[in-house]
XYZ file of C-alpha atoms in Angstrom:
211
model
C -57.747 -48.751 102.025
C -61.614 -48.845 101.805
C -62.677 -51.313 99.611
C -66.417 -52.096 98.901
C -66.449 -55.379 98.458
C -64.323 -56.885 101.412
C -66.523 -54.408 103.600
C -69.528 -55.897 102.607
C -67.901 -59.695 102.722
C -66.622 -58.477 106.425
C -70.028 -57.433 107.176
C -71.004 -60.705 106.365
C -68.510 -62.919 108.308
C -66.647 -61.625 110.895
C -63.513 -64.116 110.292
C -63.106 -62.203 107.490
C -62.462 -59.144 109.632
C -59.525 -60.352 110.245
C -58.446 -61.120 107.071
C -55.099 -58.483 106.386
C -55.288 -56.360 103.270
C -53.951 -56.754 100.271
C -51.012 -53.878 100.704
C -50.469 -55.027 104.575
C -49.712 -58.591 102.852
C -47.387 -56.795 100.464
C -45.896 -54.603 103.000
C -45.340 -57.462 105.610
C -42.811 -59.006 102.991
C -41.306 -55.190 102.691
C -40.661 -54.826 106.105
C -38.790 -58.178 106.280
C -36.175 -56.652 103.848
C -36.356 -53.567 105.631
C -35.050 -55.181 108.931
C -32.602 -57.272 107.027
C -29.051 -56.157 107.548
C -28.214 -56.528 103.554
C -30.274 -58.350 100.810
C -29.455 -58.914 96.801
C -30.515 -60.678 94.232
C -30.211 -61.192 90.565
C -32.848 -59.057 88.556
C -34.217 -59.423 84.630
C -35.344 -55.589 83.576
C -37.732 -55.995 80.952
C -38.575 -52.776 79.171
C -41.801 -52.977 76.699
C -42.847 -49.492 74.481
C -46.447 -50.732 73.807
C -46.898 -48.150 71.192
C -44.095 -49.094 68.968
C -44.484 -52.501 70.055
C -40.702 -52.596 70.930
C -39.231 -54.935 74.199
C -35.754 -55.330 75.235
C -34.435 -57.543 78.436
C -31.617 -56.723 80.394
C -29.552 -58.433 83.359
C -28.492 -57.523 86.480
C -28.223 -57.341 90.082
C -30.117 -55.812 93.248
C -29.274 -54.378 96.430
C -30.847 -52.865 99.529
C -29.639 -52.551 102.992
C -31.213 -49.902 105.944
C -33.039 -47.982 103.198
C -30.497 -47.848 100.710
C -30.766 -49.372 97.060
C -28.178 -50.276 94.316
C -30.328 -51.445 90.802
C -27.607 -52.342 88.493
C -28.075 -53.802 85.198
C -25.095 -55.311 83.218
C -26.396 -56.310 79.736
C -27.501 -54.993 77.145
C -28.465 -52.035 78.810
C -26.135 -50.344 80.686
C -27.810 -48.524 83.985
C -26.906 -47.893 87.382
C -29.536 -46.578 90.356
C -28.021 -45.886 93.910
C -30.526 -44.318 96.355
C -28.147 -43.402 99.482
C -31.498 -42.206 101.584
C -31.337 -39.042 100.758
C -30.077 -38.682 96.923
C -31.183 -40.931 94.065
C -29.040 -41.502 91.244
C -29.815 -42.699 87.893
C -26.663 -43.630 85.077
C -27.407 -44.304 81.651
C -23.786 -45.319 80.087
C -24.784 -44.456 76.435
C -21.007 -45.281 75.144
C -18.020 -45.066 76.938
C -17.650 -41.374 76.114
C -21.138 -40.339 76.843
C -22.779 -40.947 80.185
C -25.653 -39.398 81.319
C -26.871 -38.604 84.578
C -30.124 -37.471 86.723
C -29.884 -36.739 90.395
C -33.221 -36.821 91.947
C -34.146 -36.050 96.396
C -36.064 -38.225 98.092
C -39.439 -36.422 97.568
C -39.297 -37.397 94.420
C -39.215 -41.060 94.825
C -42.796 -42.089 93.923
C -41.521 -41.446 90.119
C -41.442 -44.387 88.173
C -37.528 -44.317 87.759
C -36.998 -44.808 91.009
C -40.304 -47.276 92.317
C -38.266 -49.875 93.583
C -36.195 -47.396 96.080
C -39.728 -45.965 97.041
C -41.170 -49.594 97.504
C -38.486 -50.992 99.696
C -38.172 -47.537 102.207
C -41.032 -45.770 102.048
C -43.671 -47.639 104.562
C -46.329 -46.089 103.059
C -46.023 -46.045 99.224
C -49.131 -47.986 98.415
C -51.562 -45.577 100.106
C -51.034 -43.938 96.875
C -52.509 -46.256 95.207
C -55.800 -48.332 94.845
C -56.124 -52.204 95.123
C -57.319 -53.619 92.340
C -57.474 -57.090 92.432
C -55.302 -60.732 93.219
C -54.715 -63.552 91.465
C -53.201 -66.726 92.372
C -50.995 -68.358 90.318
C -47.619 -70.758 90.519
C -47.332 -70.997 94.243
C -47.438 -67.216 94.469
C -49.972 -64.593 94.198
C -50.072 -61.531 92.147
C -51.463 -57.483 93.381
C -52.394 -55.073 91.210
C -52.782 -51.675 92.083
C -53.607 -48.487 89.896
C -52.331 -45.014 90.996
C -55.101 -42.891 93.125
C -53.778 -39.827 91.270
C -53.767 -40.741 87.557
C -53.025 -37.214 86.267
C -49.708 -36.504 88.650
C -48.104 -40.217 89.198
C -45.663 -41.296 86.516
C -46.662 -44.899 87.332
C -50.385 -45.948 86.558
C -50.696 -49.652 87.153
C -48.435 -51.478 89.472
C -48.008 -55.381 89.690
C -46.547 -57.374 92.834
C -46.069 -60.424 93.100
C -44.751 -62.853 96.090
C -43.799 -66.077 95.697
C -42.237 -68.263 98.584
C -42.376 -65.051 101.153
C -40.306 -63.438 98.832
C -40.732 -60.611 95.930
C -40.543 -62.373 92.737
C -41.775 -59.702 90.344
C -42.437 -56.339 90.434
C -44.297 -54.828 87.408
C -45.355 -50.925 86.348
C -46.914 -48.914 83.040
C -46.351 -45.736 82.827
C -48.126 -43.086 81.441
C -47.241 -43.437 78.254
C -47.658 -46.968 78.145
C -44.742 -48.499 78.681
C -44.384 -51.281 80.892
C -41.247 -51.973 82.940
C -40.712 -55.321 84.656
C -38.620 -56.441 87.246
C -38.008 -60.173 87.857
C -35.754 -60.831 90.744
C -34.261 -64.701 91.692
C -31.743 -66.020 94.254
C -32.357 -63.646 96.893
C -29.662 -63.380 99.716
C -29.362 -62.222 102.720
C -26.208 -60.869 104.793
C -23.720 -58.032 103.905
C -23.274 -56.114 101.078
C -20.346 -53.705 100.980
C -21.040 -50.287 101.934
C -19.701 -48.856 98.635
C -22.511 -50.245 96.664
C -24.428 -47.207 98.496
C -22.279 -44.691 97.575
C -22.377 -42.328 94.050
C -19.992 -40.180 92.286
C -20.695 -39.257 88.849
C -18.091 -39.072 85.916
C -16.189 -36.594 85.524
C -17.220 -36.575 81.865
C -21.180 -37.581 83.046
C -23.471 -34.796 82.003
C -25.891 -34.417 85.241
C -29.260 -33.364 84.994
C -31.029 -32.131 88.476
C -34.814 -33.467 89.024
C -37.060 -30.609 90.238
């Protein structure tokens, strides 16, 4: 990632040189859960509509093992995503009669449903995107990014932040302007059952195919 300002500051003092970048500092906590045999965690979804100045907060839980991902949130919204590594899934439980349902390949992961299965596999996700700046705060530090390709990226601005060697937050807008948080706590590592990968809609779901 060429960055002006940390060339010139390089230029300046070589110690600096070897300073890592802001996504290799990112991605360095990444790959940790990436070699991890299982990890989870709880998660608070917080889902803000800036234009009609609407927010609700969900609960949940999070899981990822070998490149697969289970996001499932519990209350008040009711969603399920399972990436298997090839397939994402996305499950919006409406009512208990009406469940809806978008299936979505792996090429398609850089859209903003599905950010957090592209963040945890895909090595390379933030090469689509520019650093913006870091800021320090609570023991932890903060990244912001903004999408290199504003007119075909669903996500504009994304937010990372690491706190204790581990992901604490992870933040995006959209572009419509709504801004979807994700605030993860008690992190664990060790197995996770291999059915928490696995995806079957409802009989009664109505599936929509992502092209």
């Amino acid at each position: 990632m060429k960055l002006k300002l940390l060339g010139l500051l390089c230029a300046m003092s070589p110690a600096l040189a070897l300073a890592k970048s802001p996504a290799k500092e990112v991605d360095i906590v990444l790959a940790g859960y990436r070699s991890a045999k299982a990890i989870q965690a709880k998660v608070k979804k917080t889902v803000a509509q800036e234009t009609l100045e609407t927010k609700m907060e969900s609960q949940g839980k999070f899981y990822f093992s070998k490149g697969k991902m289970r996001l499932e949130m519990m209350e008040p919204e009711h969603t399920t995503v399972v990436y298997d590594g090839k397939t994402i899934w996305f499950e919006q439980r409406v009512d208990d009669d009406h469940i809806l349902v978008t299936k979505m390949r792996a090429v398609e992961l850089r859209k903003s449903d599905s950010i957090l299965a592209a963040l945890f596999d895909k090595k390379d996700i933030l090469k689509t995107f520019d650093f913006k700046n870091a800021l320090s705060e609570d023991n932890g530090k903060t990244f912001t990014f903004a999408a290199k390709d504003k007119k075909n990226s669903d996500v504009q601005l994304l937010d990372i932040s690491i706190k204790n060697k581990d992901i604490s937050r992870i933040s995006y807008k959209d572009r419509i302007d709504n801004r979807v948080t994700l605030e993860f706590s008690d992190f664990t590592k060790g197995a996770v059952a291999p059915d928490k990968f696995i995806y079957k809609p409802p009989k009664i779901a109505e599936i929509t195919v992502a092209k």
